[in-house]
């Protein structure tokens, strides 16, 4: 497996096959050292996933910002994926399936691919298979179907639930040869159809987590070359931004009441803050052929391409980081109270300054959305 370059030392924490050995670490990393000692050198998947709350607490005690903690949560989930796939491949070898018949690459999708995950995500994954002759389809696809079923079941048993929308490599829709993925993208982007845009949106944030990363790189290049000229598709993507408005009323006041809200004081910052920002930045990036999958890097590239001013990008980056911090704080509280972490944030728990800043950030996102729809 080809490992990706990780420029920050923090991002090397979960790059190896085993958890890091903290025995020689300096005392300033004591919270993280204690967390890793409690995990042990050879945890099973369920133990490693259940430990993630301790990881986040240790990183918070080290004063890491929420955006960095989010990256490390995602890296840890990548580690769980790699381990689940390796165990599945080993099991298949032991049962006589042999080694993979052709090269392949497992992708994470969505927030995991952007390395922007918080706590308790479900599975979103896909698989690229190297091209092979049609007359070998039953043999080769059967192998990778079995692999997809096995590693997704392992992740589910470990605590990362199966995607209820069936966006997983165990299903043919999300398991294709490279040429088939390229053809699929051409079909999805050729017309202005809501369903096709929604399906493509799921795929367009992807990251290679296991296997031959050159397959993912080839798909990245195809996306970057195809998207800037797909004006009808991008127009429909822009119109779909209206489906996720920010949590403000017409007068710009915080307002996030919805039928499924647990109580009247909460705002779903995932659906009414984070996703509107992420989706809008993705749209702007696709128009420019930007290859970076994460929101922060996309904003930087959009400045370099003079799509956004440095001031606007700094404001949006700050908004992105503050939304992550609010959501992560609420999720940590949920864990301590025995609740499942989600995207809801109780604004009654926020200070007046936090509420004012949240309103400011959501206004920045709303302005960006309006600009993206006009472009």
CSV table of C-alpha atoms in Angstrom, one decimal:
chain,number,residue,atom,x,y,z
A,1,UNK,CA,0.0,0.0,0.0
A,2,UNK,CA,1.3,3.4,-0.9
A,3,UNK,CA,1.3,5.9,2.0
A,4,UNK,CA,0.3,9.5,1.4
A,5,UNK,CA,2.6,12.3,2.4
A,6,UNK,CA,1.6,13.8,5.8
A,7,UNK,CA,3.3,17.2,6.4
A,8,UNK,CA,2.4,17.6,10.1
A,9,UNK,CA,4.0,15.4,12.8
A,10,UNK,CA,0.6,15.0,14.3
A,11,UNK,CA,-0.7,13.4,11.2
A,12,UNK,CA,1.9,10.6,11.6
A,13,UNK,CA,0.2,9.3,14.8
A,14,UNK,CA,-1.9,6.7,13.0
A,15,UNK,CA,0.1,6.3,9.8
A,16,UNK,CA,1.7,3.0,10.8
A,17,UNK,CA,0.1,-0.5,11.1
A,18,UNK,CA,0.1,-0.4,14.9
A,19,UNK,CA,-0.7,2.3,17.4
A,20,UNK,CA,2.3,4.5,18.2
A,21,UNK,CA,4.7,3.6,21.1
A,22,UNK,CA,4.6,6.5,23.5
A,23,UNK,CA,7.4,5.2,25.8
A,24,UNK,CA,10.0,7.8,24.8
A,25,UNK,CA,7.7,10.8,24.5
A,26,UNK,CA,8.4,14.1,26.4
A,27,UNK,CA,6.3,14.9,29.5
A,28,UNK,CA,4.4,17.7,27.7
A,29,UNK,CA,2.6,14.9,25.8
A,30,UNK,CA,1.6,13.1,29.0
A,31,UNK,CA,-2.2,13.2,28.4
A,32,UNK,CA,-1.8,11.5,25.0
A,33,UNK,CA,0.8,9.1,26.4
A,34,UNK,CA,-1.6,8.0,29.1
A,35,UNK,CA,-4.4,7.5,26.6
A,36,UNK,CA,-2.2,5.3,24.4
A,37,UNK,CA,-1.0,3.3,27.4
A,38,UNK,CA,-4.7,2.6,28.3
A,39,UNK,CA,-5.3,1.5,24.7
A,40,UNK,CA,-2.5,-1.0,24.7
A,41,UNK,CA,-0.2,-2.1,21.8
A,42,UNK,CA,-2.6,-4.5,20.1
A,43,UNK,CA,-6.3,-3.5,20.6
A,44,UNK,CA,-9.0,-5.2,18.5
A,45,UNK,CA,-11.2,-3.0,16.3
A,46,UNK,CA,-14.0,-2.5,18.8
A,47,UNK,CA,-11.6,-1.6,21.6
A,48,UNK,CA,-9.7,0.9,19.3
A,49,UNK,CA,-13.0,2.5,18.2
A,50,UNK,CA,-14.4,2.8,21.7
A,51,UNK,CA,-11.1,4.5,22.8
A,52,UNK,CA,-11.7,7.4,20.4
A,53,UNK,CA,-13.4,9.5,23.1
A,54,UNK,CA,-10.3,9.2,25.3
A,55,UNK,CA,-8.1,10.2,22.3
A,56,UNK,CA,-10.2,13.4,21.8
A,57,UNK,CA,-10.1,14.2,25.5
A,58,UNK,CA,-6.3,13.9,25.5
A,59,UNK,CA,-5.9,16.1,22.5
A,60,UNK,CA,-8.2,18.7,24.0
A,61,UNK,CA,-6.1,18.7,27.2
A,62,UNK,CA,-3.1,19.4,24.9
A,63,UNK,CA,-5.0,22.5,23.6
A,64,UNK,CA,-5.1,21.3,20.0
A,65,UNK,CA,-7.7,23.2,18.0
A,66,UNK,CA,-10.9,21.4,17.0
A,67,UNK,CA,-9.9,21.4,13.3
A,68,UNK,CA,-6.7,19.5,14.1
A,69,UNK,CA,-8.5,17.1,16.4
A,70,UNK,CA,-10.9,16.5,13.6
A,71,UNK,CA,-8.1,15.5,11.3
A,72,UNK,CA,-6.7,13.1,13.9
A,73,UNK,CA,-10.2,11.5,14.4
A,74,UNK,CA,-10.3,11.0,10.7
A,75,UNK,CA,-6.7,9.6,10.7
A,76,UNK,CA,-7.7,7.2,13.4
A,77,UNK,CA,-10.8,6.1,11.4
A,78,UNK,CA,-8.5,5.6,8.4
A,79,UNK,CA,-6.4,3.3,10.7
A,80,UNK,CA,-9.5,1.3,11.6
A,81,UNK,CA,-10.4,1.0,7.9
A,82,UNK,CA,-6.9,-0.3,7.0
A,83,UNK,CA,-7.0,-2.8,9.9
A,84,UNK,CA,-10.5,-4.0,8.9
A,85,UNK,CA,-9.4,-4.5,5.3
A,86,UNK,CA,-6.2,-6.2,6.2
A,87,UNK,CA,-8.1,-8.6,8.5
A,88,UNK,CA,-10.6,-9.3,5.7
A,89,UNK,CA,-7.9,-10.0,3.2
A,90,UNK,CA,-6.1,-12.3,5.6
A,91,UNK,CA,-9.4,-14.2,6.2
A,92,UNK,CA,-10.0,-14.5,2.5
A,93,UNK,CA,-6.5,-15.9,1.9
A,94,UNK,CA,-7.1,-18.4,4.7
A,95,UNK,CA,-10.3,-19.5,3.1
A,96,UNK,CA,-8.7,-20.1,-0.3
A,97,UNK,CA,-9.6,-16.9,-2.1
A,98,UNK,CA,-6.0,-16.1,-2.7
A,99,UNK,CA,-4.6,-12.6,-3.2
A,100,UNK,CA,-6.5,-9.8,-5.0
A,101,UNK,CA,-6.7,-10.7,-8.7
A,102,UNK,CA,-6.0,-7.1,-9.8
A,103,UNK,CA,-5.0,-3.8,-8.1
A,104,UNK,CA,-7.7,-1.9,-6.2
A,105,UNK,CA,-8.2,1.1,-4.0
A,106,UNK,CA,-10.7,1.6,-1.2
A,107,UNK,CA,-11.9,5.2,-0.8
A,108,UNK,CA,-13.4,7.0,2.1
A,109,UNK,CA,-16.0,9.6,1.1
A,110,UNK,CA,-17.5,12.7,2.6
A,111,UNK,CA,-16.2,14.2,5.9
A,112,UNK,CA,-13.9,11.2,6.3
A,113,UNK,CA,-12.3,11.9,2.9
A,114,UNK,CA,-11.9,15.6,3.8
A,115,UNK,CA,-10.4,14.5,7.1
A,116,UNK,CA,-13.0,16.7,8.8
A,117,UNK,CA,-14.8,13.9,10.8
A,118,UNK,CA,-16.1,14.4,14.3
A,119,UNK,CA,-17.3,11.7,16.6
A,120,UNK,CA,-19.7,8.9,15.6
A,121,UNK,CA,-19.7,9.0,11.8
A,122,UNK,CA,-21.2,6.1,9.9
A,123,UNK,CA,-19.6,4.4,6.9
A,124,UNK,CA,-19.2,6.1,3.5
A,125,UNK,CA,-16.8,4.3,1.2
A,126,UNK,CA,-16.3,3.1,-2.3
A,127,UNK,CA,-13.8,1.0,-4.3
A,128,UNK,CA,-11.9,1.5,-7.5
A,129,UNK,CA,-10.8,-1.6,-9.3
A,130,UNK,CA,-8.1,-1.7,-12.0
A,131,UNK,CA,-9.6,-2.4,-15.4
A,132,UNK,CA,-9.9,-6.0,-16.4
A,133,UNK,CA,-11.5,-7.9,-19.3
A,134,UNK,CA,-15.3,-8.3,-19.2
A,135,UNK,CA,-15.1,-12.0,-19.4
A,136,UNK,CA,-13.4,-12.1,-16.0
A,137,UNK,CA,-16.1,-10.0,-14.3
A,138,UNK,CA,-17.8,-12.7,-12.3
A,139,UNK,CA,-14.5,-14.0,-11.0
A,140,UNK,CA,-12.9,-10.6,-10.2
A,141,UNK,CA,-15.9,-8.7,-9.0
A,142,UNK,CA,-16.9,-11.6,-6.8
A,143,UNK,CA,-13.6,-11.3,-5.0
A,144,UNK,CA,-14.0,-7.6,-4.3
A,145,UNK,CA,-17.7,-8.0,-3.4
A,146,UNK,CA,-16.7,-10.4,-0.7
A,147,UNK,CA,-13.9,-8.1,0.4
A,148,UNK,CA,-16.3,-5.2,0.6
A,149,UNK,CA,-18.9,-7.1,2.6
A,150,UNK,CA,-16.3,-8.4,5.0
A,151,UNK,CA,-14.5,-5.1,5.9
A,152,UNK,CA,-17.8,-3.1,6.1
A,153,UNK,CA,-19.2,-5.8,8.5
A,154,UNK,CA,-16.1,-5.6,10.6
A,155,UNK,CA,-16.3,-1.8,10.9
A,156,UNK,CA,-20.0,-2.1,11.8
A,157,UNK,CA,-19.2,-4.6,14.5
A,158,UNK,CA,-16.5,-2.3,15.8
A,159,UNK,CA,-18.9,0.6,16.2
A,160,UNK,CA,-18.8,2.4,12.8
A,161,UNK,CA,-22.3,1.7,11.5
A,162,UNK,CA,-23.2,0.6,8.0
A,163,UNK,CA,-24.4,3.5,5.9
A,164,UNK,CA,-28.2,3.5,5.8
A,165,UNK,CA,-28.1,5.0,2.3
A,166,UNK,CA,-26.0,2.0,1.1
A,167,UNK,CA,-23.0,4.1,0.1
A,168,UNK,CA,-20.4,1.4,0.7
A,169,UNK,CA,-18.1,-0.7,-1.4
A,170,UNK,CA,-20.2,-3.8,-0.7
A,171,UNK,CA,-22.7,-2.6,-3.3
A,172,UNK,CA,-22.0,-2.5,-7.1
A,173,UNK,CA,-23.1,1.1,-7.3
A,174,UNK,CA,-20.0,2.1,-5.2
A,175,UNK,CA,-17.6,-0.6,-6.5
A,176,UNK,CA,-16.4,-0.2,-10.1
A,177,UNK,CA,-13.5,-0.4,-12.5
A,178,UNK,CA,-11.6,2.8,-13.0
A,179,UNK,CA,-13.0,3.2,-16.6
A,180,UNK,CA,-16.5,2.6,-15.2
A,181,UNK,CA,-16.1,5.3,-12.6
A,182,UNK,CA,-14.9,7.7,-15.3
A,183,UNK,CA,-17.9,6.8,-17.5
A,184,UNK,CA,-20.2,7.2,-14.5
A,185,UNK,CA,-19.0,10.6,-13.8
A,186,UNK,CA,-19.5,11.6,-17.4
A,187,UNK,CA,-23.1,10.4,-17.2
A,188,UNK,CA,-23.8,12.1,-13.9
A,189,UNK,CA,-22.3,15.5,-15.1
A,190,UNK,CA,-23.8,15.6,-18.6
A,191,UNK,CA,-27.3,16.8,-17.6
A,192,UNK,CA,-29.1,18.9,-15.0
A,193,UNK,CA,-30.7,16.2,-12.9
A,194,UNK,CA,-31.2,16.4,-9.2
A,195,UNK,CA,-30.6,12.7,-8.4
A,196,UNK,CA,-27.4,12.6,-10.5
A,197,UNK,CA,-26.0,15.7,-8.8
A,198,UNK,CA,-26.8,14.2,-5.4
A,199,UNK,CA,-25.1,11.0,-6.2
A,200,UNK,CA,-22.1,12.8,-7.6
A,201,UNK,CA,-21.9,15.0,-4.6
A,202,UNK,CA,-21.4,11.9,-2.5
A,203,UNK,CA,-18.4,10.7,-4.6
A,204,UNK,CA,-16.7,14.0,-5.2
A,205,UNK,CA,-15.0,14.2,-1.8
A,206,UNK,CA,-12.9,11.0,-1.8
A,207,UNK,CA,-9.6,9.9,-0.3
A,208,UNK,CA,-7.6,6.7,-0.8
A,209,UNK,CA,-7.4,4.7,2.4
A,210,UNK,CA,-6.1,1.4,1.3
A,211,UNK,CA,-4.6,-0.1,-1.9
A,212,UNK,CA,-3.2,1.4,-5.0
A,213,UNK,CA,-3.5,5.1,-4.6
A,214,UNK,CA,-2.6,5.8,-8.3
A,215,UNK,CA,-6.2,4.6,-9.1
A,216,UNK,CA,-7.6,7.4,-6.9
A,217,UNK,CA,-5.1,9.9,-8.4
A,218,UNK,CA,-6.3,9.0,-11.9
A,219,UNK,CA,-9.9,9.6,-10.8
A,220,UNK,CA,-9.0,12.9,-9.2
A,221,UNK,CA,-7.4,14.0,-12.5
A,222,UNK,CA,-10.6,13.0,-14.4
A,223,UNK,CA,-12.8,15.0,-12.0
A,224,UNK,CA,-10.5,18.0,-12.2
A,225,UNK,CA,-10.6,17.9,-16.1
A,226,UNK,CA,-14.4,17.2,-16.3
A,227,UNK,CA,-16.0,19.5,-13.8
A,228,UNK,CA,-15.1,23.0,-15.0
A,229,UNK,CA,-16.9,22.4,-18.3
A,230,UNK,CA,-20.0,20.7,-16.8
A,231,UNK,CA,-22.0,23.9,-16.6
A,232,UNK,CA,-25.5,22.4,-16.4
A,233,UNK,CA,-24.4,20.0,-13.7
A,234,UNK,CA,-22.8,22.8,-11.7
A,235,UNK,CA,-25.8,25.0,-12.1
A,236,UNK,CA,-28.0,22.3,-10.6
A,237,UNK,CA,-25.5,21.8,-7.8
A,238,UNK,CA,-25.7,25.6,-7.1
A,239,UNK,CA,-29.5,25.4,-7.0
A,240,UNK,CA,-29.4,22.5,-4.5
A,241,UNK,CA,-27.6,24.8,-2.0
A,242,UNK,CA,-31.1,26.1,-1.1
A,243,UNK,CA,-32.0,22.7,0.3
A,244,UNK,CA,-29.6,23.3,3.3
A,245,UNK,CA,-30.1,26.9,4.4
A,246,UNK,CA,-28.0,28.2,7.3
A,247,UNK,CA,-29.6,28.5,10.8
A,248,UNK,CA,-30.7,32.2,10.4
A,249,UNK,CA,-34.1,33.7,9.9
A,250,UNK,CA,-34.8,36.4,7.3
A,251,UNK,CA,-33.6,39.1,9.7
A,252,UNK,CA,-30.3,37.3,10.3
A,253,UNK,CA,-31.2,36.0,13.8
A,254,UNK,CA,-30.2,32.5,15.0
A,255,UNK,CA,-33.1,30.2,14.2
A,256,UNK,CA,-32.8,26.5,13.8
A,257,UNK,CA,-36.1,25.0,14.9
A,258,UNK,CA,-37.1,21.9,13.0
A,259,UNK,CA,-39.5,19.0,13.5
A,260,UNK,CA,-36.8,16.5,14.6
A,261,UNK,CA,-35.1,18.9,17.0
A,262,UNK,CA,-34.7,17.3,20.5
A,263,UNK,CA,-35.8,20.6,22.1
A,264,UNK,CA,-36.4,24.2,21.1
A,265,UNK,CA,-33.0,25.6,22.1
A,266,UNK,CA,-30.9,23.6,19.7
A,267,UNK,CA,-29.5,24.2,16.2
A,268,UNK,CA,-28.3,21.4,13.9
A,269,UNK,CA,-25.0,23.0,13.1
A,270,UNK,CA,-24.0,20.1,10.9
A,271,UNK,CA,-27.0,20.5,8.5
A,272,UNK,CA,-27.5,24.3,9.0
A,273,UNK,CA,-23.9,25.5,9.2
A,274,UNK,CA,-21.2,23.0,8.4
A,275,UNK,CA,-22.7,21.4,5.3
A,276,UNK,CA,-23.8,24.6,3.7
A,277,UNK,CA,-20.2,25.9,4.0
A,278,UNK,CA,-18.6,22.6,2.8
A,279,UNK,CA,-21.0,22.2,-0.1
A,280,UNK,CA,-20.5,25.8,-1.3
A,281,UNK,CA,-16.7,25.6,-1.1
A,282,UNK,CA,-16.8,22.3,-3.0
A,283,UNK,CA,-18.9,23.9,-5.7
A,284,UNK,CA,-16.5,26.8,-6.1
A,285,UNK,CA,-13.6,24.4,-6.1
A,286,UNK,CA,-15.1,22.1,-8.8
A,287,UNK,CA,-15.7,25.1,-11.0
A,288,UNK,CA,-12.0,25.8,-10.9
A,289,UNK,CA,-10.7,22.2,-11.2
A,290,UNK,CA,-9.3,22.3,-7.7
A,291,UNK,CA,-7.9,18.9,-6.7
A,292,UNK,CA,-7.7,19.3,-2.9
A,293,UNK,CA,-10.5,17.4,-1.1
A,294,UNK,CA,-10.6,19.3,2.2
A,295,UNK,CA,-12.3,22.6,2.9
A,296,UNK,CA,-9.4,24.4,4.4
A,297,UNK,CA,-7.1,23.6,1.4
A,298,UNK,CA,-9.8,24.4,-1.1
A,299,UNK,CA,-10.2,27.9,0.5
A,300,UNK,CA,-6.5,28.4,0.2
A,301,UNK,CA,-6.5,27.3,-3.5
A,302,UNK,CA,-9.5,29.6,-4.3
A,303,UNK,CA,-7.5,32.5,-3.0
A,304,UNK,CA,-4.5,31.6,-5.1
A,305,UNK,CA,-6.8,31.4,-8.1
A,306,UNK,CA,-8.3,34.8,-7.2
A,307,UNK,CA,-11.8,33.4,-6.8
A,308,UNK,CA,-11.9,34.6,-3.1
A,309,UNK,CA,-10.1,37.4,-1.5
A,310,UNK,CA,-7.6,36.6,1.3
A,311,UNK,CA,-9.9,38.4,3.8
A,312,UNK,CA,-13.0,36.4,2.7
A,313,UNK,CA,-11.1,33.1,2.9
A,314,UNK,CA,-9.7,33.9,6.4
A,315,UNK,CA,-13.2,34.8,7.6
A,316,UNK,CA,-14.6,31.5,6.2
A,317,UNK,CA,-11.8,29.4,7.6
A,318,UNK,CA,-12.4,31.0,11.0
A,319,UNK,CA,-16.1,30.2,10.7
A,320,UNK,CA,-15.3,26.6,9.7
A,321,UNK,CA,-13.0,26.1,12.6
A,322,UNK,CA,-15.4,27.7,15.1
A,323,UNK,CA,-18.3,25.5,13.9
A,324,UNK,CA,-16.1,22.4,14.3
A,325,UNK,CA,-15.2,23.5,17.9
A,326,UNK,CA,-18.9,24.1,18.9
A,327,UNK,CA,-19.9,20.7,17.5
A,328,UNK,CA,-17.0,18.9,19.0
A,329,UNK,CA,-17.6,20.4,22.5
A,330,UNK,CA,-21.3,19.3,22.3
A,331,UNK,CA,-20.3,15.8,21.2
A,332,UNK,CA,-17.8,15.4,24.0
A,333,UNK,CA,-20.6,16.5,26.4
A,334,UNK,CA,-22.9,13.9,24.8
A,335,UNK,CA,-20.4,11.2,25.5
A,336,UNK,CA,-20.0,12.2,29.2
A,337,UNK,CA,-23.9,12.1,29.5
A,338,UNK,CA,-24.2,8.7,27.8
A,339,UNK,CA,-25.7,10.1,24.6
A,340,UNK,CA,-24.8,9.4,21.0
A,341,UNK,CA,-22.9,12.3,19.6
A,342,UNK,CA,-24.7,14.2,16.7
A,343,UNK,CA,-24.8,17.5,15.0
A,344,UNK,CA,-27.1,19.4,17.4
A,345,UNK,CA,-25.7,22.3,19.5
A,346,UNK,CA,-27.6,23.7,22.4
A,347,UNK,CA,-27.3,27.5,21.9
A,348,UNK,CA,-28.6,28.1,25.5
A,349,UNK,CA,-25.2,26.8,26.7
A,350,UNK,CA,-23.4,29.4,24.7
A,351,UNK,CA,-22.3,32.7,26.0
A,352,UNK,CA,-23.5,35.9,24.5
A,353,UNK,CA,-20.2,36.4,22.7
A,354,UNK,CA,-20.4,32.9,21.2
A,355,UNK,CA,-23.9,33.5,20.0
A,356,UNK,CA,-22.9,36.8,18.4
A,357,UNK,CA,-19.9,35.1,16.7
A,358,UNK,CA,-22.0,32.2,15.5
A,359,UNK,CA,-24.5,34.6,14.0
A,360,UNK,CA,-21.6,36.4,12.3
A,361,UNK,CA,-20.2,33.2,10.9
A,362,UNK,CA,-23.5,32.0,9.6
A,363,UNK,CA,-24.0,35.3,7.9
A,364,UNK,CA,-20.6,34.9,6.2
A,365,UNK,CA,-21.6,31.5,4.9
A,366,UNK,CA,-25.0,32.8,3.7
A,367,UNK,CA,-23.2,35.5,1.7
A,368,UNK,CA,-20.9,32.9,0.2
A,369,UNK,CA,-23.9,30.8,-0.8
A,370,UNK,CA,-25.5,33.7,-2.5
A,371,UNK,CA,-22.4,34.5,-4.4
A,372,UNK,CA,-22.0,30.9,-5.5
A,373,UNK,CA,-25.5,30.8,-6.8
A,374,UNK,CA,-25.0,34.0,-8.9
A,375,UNK,CA,-21.7,32.8,-10.4
